[in-house]
Coordinates of C-alpha atoms and ligand atoms in Angstrom, one line a residue:
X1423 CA -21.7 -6.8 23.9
X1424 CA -24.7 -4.7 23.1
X1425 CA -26.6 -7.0 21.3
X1426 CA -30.0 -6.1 18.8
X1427 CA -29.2 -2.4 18.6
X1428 CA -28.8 -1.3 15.5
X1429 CA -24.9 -0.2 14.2
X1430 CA -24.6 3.6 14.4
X1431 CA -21.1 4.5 14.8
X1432 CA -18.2 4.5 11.8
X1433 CA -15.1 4.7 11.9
X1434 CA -13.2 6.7 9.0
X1435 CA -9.0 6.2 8.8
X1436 CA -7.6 9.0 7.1
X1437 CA -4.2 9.5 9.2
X1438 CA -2.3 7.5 6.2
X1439 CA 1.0 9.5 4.9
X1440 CA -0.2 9.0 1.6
X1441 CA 3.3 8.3 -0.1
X1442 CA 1.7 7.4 -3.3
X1443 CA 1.0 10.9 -4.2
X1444 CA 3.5 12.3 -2.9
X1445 CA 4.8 15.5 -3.5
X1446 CA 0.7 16.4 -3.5
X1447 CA 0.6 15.1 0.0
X1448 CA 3.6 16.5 1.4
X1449 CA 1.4 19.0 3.4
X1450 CA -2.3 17.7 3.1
X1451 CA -4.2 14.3 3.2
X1452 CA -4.7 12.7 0.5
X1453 CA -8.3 12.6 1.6
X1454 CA -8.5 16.3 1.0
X1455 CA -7.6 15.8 -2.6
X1456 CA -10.8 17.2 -4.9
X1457 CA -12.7 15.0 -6.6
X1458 CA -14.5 17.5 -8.9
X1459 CA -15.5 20.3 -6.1
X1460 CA -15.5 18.4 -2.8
X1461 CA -13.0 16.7 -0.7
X1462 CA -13.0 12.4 -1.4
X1463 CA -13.8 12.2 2.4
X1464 CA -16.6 14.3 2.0
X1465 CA -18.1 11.8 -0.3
X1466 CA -17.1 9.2 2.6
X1467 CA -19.0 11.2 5.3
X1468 CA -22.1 11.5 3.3
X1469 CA -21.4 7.7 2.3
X1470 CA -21.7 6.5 6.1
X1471 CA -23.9 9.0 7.0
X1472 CA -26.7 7.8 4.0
X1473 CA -26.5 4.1 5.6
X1474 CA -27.9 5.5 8.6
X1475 CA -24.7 5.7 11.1
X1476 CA -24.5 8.9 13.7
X1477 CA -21.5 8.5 15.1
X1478 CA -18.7 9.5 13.0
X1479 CA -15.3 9.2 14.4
X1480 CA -12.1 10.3 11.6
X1481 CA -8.7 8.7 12.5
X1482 CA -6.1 11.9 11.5
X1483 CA -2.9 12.1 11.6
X1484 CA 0.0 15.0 11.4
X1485 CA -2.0 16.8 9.0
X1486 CA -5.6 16.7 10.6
X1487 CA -6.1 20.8 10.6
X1488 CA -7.4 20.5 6.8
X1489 CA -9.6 17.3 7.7
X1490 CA -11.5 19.3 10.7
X1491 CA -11.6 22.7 9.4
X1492 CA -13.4 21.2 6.1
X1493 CA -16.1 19.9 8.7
X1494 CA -16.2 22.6 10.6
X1495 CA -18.3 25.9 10.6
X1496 CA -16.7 28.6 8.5
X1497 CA -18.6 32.3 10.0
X1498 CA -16.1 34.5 7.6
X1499 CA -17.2 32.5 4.4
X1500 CA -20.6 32.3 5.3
X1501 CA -21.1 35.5 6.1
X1502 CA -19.5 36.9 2.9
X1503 CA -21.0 34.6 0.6
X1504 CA -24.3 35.7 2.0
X1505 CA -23.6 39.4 1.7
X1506 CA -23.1 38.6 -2.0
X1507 CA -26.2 36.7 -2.3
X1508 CA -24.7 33.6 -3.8
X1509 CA -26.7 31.1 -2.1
X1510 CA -26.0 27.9 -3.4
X1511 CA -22.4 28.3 -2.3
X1512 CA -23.6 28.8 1.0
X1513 CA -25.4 26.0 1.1
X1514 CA -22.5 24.0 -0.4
X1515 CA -20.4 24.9 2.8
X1516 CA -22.8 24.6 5.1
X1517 CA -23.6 21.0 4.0
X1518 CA -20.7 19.9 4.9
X1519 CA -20.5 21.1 8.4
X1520 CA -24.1 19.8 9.1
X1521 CA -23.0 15.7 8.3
X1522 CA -21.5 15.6 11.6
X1523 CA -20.8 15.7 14.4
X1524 CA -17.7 14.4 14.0
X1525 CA -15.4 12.9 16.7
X1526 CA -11.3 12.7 15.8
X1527 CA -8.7 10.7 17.1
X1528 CA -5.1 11.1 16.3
X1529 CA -2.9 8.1 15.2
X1530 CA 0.5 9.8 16.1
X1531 CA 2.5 7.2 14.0
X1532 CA 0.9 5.9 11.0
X1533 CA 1.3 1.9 12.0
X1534 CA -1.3 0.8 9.7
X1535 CA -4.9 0.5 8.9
X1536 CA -5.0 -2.0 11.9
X1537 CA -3.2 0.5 14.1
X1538 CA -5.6 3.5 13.3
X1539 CA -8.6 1.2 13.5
X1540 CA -7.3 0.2 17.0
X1541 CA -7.2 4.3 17.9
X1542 CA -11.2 4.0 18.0
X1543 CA -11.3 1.6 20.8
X1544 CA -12.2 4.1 23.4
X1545 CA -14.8 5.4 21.3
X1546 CA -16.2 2.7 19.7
X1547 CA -16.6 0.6 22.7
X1548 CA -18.4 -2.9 22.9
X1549 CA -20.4 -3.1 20.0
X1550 CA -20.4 -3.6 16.0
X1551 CA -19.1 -0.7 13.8
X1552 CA -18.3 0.5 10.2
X1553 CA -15.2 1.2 8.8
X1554 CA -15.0 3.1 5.8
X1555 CA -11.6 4.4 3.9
X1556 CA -11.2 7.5 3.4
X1557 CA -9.7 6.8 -0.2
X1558 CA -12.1 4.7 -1.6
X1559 CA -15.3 5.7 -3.2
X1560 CA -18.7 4.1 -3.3
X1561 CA -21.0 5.4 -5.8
X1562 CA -24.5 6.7 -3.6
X1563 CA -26.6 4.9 -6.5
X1564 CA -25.4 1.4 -5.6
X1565 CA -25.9 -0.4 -2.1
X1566 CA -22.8 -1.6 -0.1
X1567 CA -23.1 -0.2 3.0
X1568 CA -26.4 -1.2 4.1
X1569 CA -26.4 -4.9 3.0
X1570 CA -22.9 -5.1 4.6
X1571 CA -24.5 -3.9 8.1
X1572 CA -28.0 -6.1 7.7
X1573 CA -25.2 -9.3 7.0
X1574 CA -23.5 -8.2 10.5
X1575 CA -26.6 -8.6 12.4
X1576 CA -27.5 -12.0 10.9
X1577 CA -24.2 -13.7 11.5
X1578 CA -22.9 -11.8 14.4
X1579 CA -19.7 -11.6 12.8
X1580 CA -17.4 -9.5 10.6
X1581 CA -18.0 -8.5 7.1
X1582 CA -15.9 -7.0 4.2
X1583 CA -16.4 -5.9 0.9
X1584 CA -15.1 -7.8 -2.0
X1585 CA -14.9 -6.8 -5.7
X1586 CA -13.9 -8.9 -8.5
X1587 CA -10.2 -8.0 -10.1
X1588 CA -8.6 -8.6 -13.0
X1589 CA -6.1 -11.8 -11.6
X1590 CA -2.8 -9.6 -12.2
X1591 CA -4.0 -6.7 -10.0
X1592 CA -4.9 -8.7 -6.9
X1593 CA -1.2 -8.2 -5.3
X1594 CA -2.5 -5.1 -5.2
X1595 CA -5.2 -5.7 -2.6
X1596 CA -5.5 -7.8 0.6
X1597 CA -7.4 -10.9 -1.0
X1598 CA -10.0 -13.5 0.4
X1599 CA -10.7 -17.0 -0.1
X1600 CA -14.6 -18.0 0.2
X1601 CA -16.8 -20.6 0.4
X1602 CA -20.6 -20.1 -0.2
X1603 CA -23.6 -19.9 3.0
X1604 CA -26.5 -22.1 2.0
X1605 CA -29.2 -19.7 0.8
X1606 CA -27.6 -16.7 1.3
X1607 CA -26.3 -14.1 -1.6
X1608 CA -23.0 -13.6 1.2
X1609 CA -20.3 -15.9 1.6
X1610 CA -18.3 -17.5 4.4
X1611 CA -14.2 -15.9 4.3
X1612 CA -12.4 -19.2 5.0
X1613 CA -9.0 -17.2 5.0
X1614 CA -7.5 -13.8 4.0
X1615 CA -4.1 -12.4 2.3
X1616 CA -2.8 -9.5 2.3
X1617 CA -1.0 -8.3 -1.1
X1618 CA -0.6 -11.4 -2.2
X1619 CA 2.2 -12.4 -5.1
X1620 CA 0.0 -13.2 -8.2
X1621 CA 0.7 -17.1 -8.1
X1622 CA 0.2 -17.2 -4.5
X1623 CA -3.1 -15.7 -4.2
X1624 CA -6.4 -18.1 -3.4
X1625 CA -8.3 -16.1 -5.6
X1626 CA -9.3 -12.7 -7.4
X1627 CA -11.5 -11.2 -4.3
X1628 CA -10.2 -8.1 -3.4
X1629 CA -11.1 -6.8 -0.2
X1630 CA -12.0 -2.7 -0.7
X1631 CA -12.7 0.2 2.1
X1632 CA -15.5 -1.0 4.0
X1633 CA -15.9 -3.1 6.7
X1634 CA -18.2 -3.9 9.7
X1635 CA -16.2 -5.1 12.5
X1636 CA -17.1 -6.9 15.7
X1637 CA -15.6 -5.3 18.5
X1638 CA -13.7 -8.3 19.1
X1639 CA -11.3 -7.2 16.4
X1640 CA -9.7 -5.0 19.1
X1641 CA -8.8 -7.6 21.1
X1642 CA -7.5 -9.5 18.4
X1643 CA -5.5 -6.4 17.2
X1644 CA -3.6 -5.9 20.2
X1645 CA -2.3 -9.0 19.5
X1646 CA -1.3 -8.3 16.0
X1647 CA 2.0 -8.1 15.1
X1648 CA 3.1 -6.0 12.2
X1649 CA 3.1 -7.8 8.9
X1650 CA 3.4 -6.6 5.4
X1651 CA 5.4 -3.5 5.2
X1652 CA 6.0 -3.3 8.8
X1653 CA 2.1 -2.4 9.3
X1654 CA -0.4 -4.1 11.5
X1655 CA -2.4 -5.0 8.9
X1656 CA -6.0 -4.8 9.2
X1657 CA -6.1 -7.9 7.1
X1658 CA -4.1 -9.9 9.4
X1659 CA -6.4 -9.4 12.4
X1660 CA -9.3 -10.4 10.5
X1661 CA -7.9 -13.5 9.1
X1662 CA -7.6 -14.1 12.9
X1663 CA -11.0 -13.8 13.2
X1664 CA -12.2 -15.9 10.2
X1665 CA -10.6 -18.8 12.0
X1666 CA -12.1 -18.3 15.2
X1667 CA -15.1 -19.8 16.9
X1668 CA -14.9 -18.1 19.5
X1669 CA -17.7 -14.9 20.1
X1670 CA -17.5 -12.1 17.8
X1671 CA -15.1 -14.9 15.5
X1672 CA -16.5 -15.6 12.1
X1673 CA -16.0 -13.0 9.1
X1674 CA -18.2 -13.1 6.0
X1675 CA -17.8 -11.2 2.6
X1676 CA -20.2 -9.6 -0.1
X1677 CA -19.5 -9.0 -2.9
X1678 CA -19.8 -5.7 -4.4
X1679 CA -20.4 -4.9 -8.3
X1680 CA -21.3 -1.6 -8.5
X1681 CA -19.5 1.2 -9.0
X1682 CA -16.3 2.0 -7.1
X1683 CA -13.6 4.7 -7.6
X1684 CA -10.0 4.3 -6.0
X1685 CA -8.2 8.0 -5.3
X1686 CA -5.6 6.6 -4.0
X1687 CA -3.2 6.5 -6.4
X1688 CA -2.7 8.8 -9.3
X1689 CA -4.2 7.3 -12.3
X1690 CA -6.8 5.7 -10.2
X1691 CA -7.8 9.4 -9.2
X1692 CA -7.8 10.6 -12.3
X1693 CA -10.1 7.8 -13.4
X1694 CA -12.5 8.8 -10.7
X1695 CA -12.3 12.7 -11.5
X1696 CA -13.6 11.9 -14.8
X1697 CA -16.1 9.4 -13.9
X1698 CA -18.0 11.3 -11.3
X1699 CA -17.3 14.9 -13.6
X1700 CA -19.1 13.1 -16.8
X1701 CA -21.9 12.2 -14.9
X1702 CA -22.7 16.0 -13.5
X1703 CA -25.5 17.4 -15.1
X1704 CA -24.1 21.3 -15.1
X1705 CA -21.0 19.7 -17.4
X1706 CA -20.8 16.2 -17.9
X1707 CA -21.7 16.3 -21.5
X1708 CA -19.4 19.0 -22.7
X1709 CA -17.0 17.5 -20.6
X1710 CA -17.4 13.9 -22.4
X1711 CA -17.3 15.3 -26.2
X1712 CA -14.4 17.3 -25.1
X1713 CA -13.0 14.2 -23.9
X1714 CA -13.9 12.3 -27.5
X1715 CA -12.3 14.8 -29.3
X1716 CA -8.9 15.2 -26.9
X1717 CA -8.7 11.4 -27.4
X1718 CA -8.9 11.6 -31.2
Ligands
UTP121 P1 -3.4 3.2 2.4 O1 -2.4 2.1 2.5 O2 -4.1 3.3 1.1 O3 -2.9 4.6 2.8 O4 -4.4 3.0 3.6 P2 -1.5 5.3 2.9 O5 -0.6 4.5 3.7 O6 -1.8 6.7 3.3 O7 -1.1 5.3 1.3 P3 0.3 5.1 0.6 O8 0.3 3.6 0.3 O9 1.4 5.6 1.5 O10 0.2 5.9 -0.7 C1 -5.8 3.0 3.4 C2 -6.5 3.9 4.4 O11 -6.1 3.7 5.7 C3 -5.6 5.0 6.3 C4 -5.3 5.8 5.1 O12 -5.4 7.2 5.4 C5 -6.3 5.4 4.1 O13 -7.5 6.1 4.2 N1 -4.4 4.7 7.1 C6 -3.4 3.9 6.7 C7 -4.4 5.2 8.4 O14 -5.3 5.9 8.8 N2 -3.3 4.9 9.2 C8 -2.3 4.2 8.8 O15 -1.3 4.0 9.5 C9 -2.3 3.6 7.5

């Protein structure tokens, strides 16, 4: 394994069918769903890109046109947008084509977040790398990211990101139990559930859209039969990991409190919507005393 080097390539699933938004996704990813006035993933990109990673490579699926052209250089646009002077447009959409470049793999049949994770194996290669959902949103004023890679290089392991849930939402999420590392503010994950039942699960640690994997997880993966759902389970082949001493075994968690926003489900979207909208300075106000008053 290349050893010492710092992590510079992510990995970013977004080949799921998206079934929970359905009919909005009957056409498009969900990851192409606005969140004010860019894509989620774009927030993703620039998510990955921030914490210093280079090598972006998006998983895609059926509907990948949307995904690349959104990334992609758009002359047509460009050039009329600068015809009519209307700069900061311009620059909107060329931001977005200057984050990459960006590398795509197809998952032809959705099999699961372990599945498309295993689709990067070429590209990834022998070393540690990020995974970041294209779904789930990290707000850029809080750390995750970073501290998740900096715990990678100390332990030489795996890390996920766990929040703290409300005990009745964890079947929601894959869930971990932990055990504390002796002077260290991350924690040893002694074993790992995915969806849970409520009375089953060993506690309420939710694992959430980022990981940094050893590359051992795609050995481990091959090997991984489908579990919940009929998926291989990404969860699964880490719980693998987090009981194995062999190299690249060992998985450790941090927990995240910051702020976090889920798109992918309805009302979770619309919870983010608002949240990032209130905080933008060209509306947020008007758009929180409208909000006050549509509530009264
Ligand atoms: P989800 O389970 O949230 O996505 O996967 P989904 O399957 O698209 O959603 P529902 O449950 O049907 O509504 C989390 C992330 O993993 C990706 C998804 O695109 C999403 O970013 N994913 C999931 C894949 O890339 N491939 C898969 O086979 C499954």
């Amino acid at each position: 394994m290349t050893l010492g080097k710092p992590i510079r390539k992510a990995v970013i699933p977004a080949a799921g069918l998206g079934t929970r938004f359905l009919p909005a996704t009957k056409a498009m990813p969900k990851e192409m769903l606005p969140v004010v006035d860019q894509p989620a993933i774009q927030y993703v990109v620039e998510e990955a890109v921030n914490a210093g990673l280079t090598d972006l490579l998006m998983i895609t699926g059926r509907n990948k046109r949307a995904l690349e052209d959104h990334f992609d250089r758009a002359p047509a646009l460009e050039r009329t947008l600068e015809l009519k002077g209307d700069l900061s447009r311009l620059e909107a959409i060329q931001h977005a084509s200057n984050l990459g470049p960006l590398h795509y793999v197809r998952q032809g049949d959705p099999k699961g977040l372990g599945h498309a994770v295993l689709c990067a194996r070429q590209h990834v290669g022998d070393e540690p790398f990020a995974v970041l959902l294209g779904d789930d949103l990290i707000d850029d004023r809080d750390e995750l990211l970073s501290t998740m890679i900096e715990v990678q290089a100390r332990t030489g392991g795996s890390v996920v990101a766990l929040i703290e849930v409300d005990p009745s939402q964890i079947s929601a999420y894959g869930c971990a139990d932990i055990s504390a590392v002796e002077g260290e503010d991350y924690f040893r994950v002694n074993r790992l559930v995915e969806k849970p039942a409520v009375a089953d699960a060993p506690s309420n640690l939710a694992v959430i859209g980022r990981y940094v994997l050893h590359p051992e997880i795609f050995d481990v993966l091959e090997e991984t039969e489908p579990g919940r759902g009929g998926e291989i389970q990404l969860t699964d082949a880490l719980q693998t990991l987090a009981v194995s001493d062999c190299e690249g075994g060992g998985v450790y968690g941090v927990v995240f409190r910051g702020r976090r926003y889920d798109t992918g489900d309805k009302l979770s979207y619309l919870k983010a919507v608002i949240s990032i909208a209130s905080e933008r300075v060209e509306f947020g106000e008007e758009l929180k005393s409208w909000l006050k008053e549509f509530v009264n």
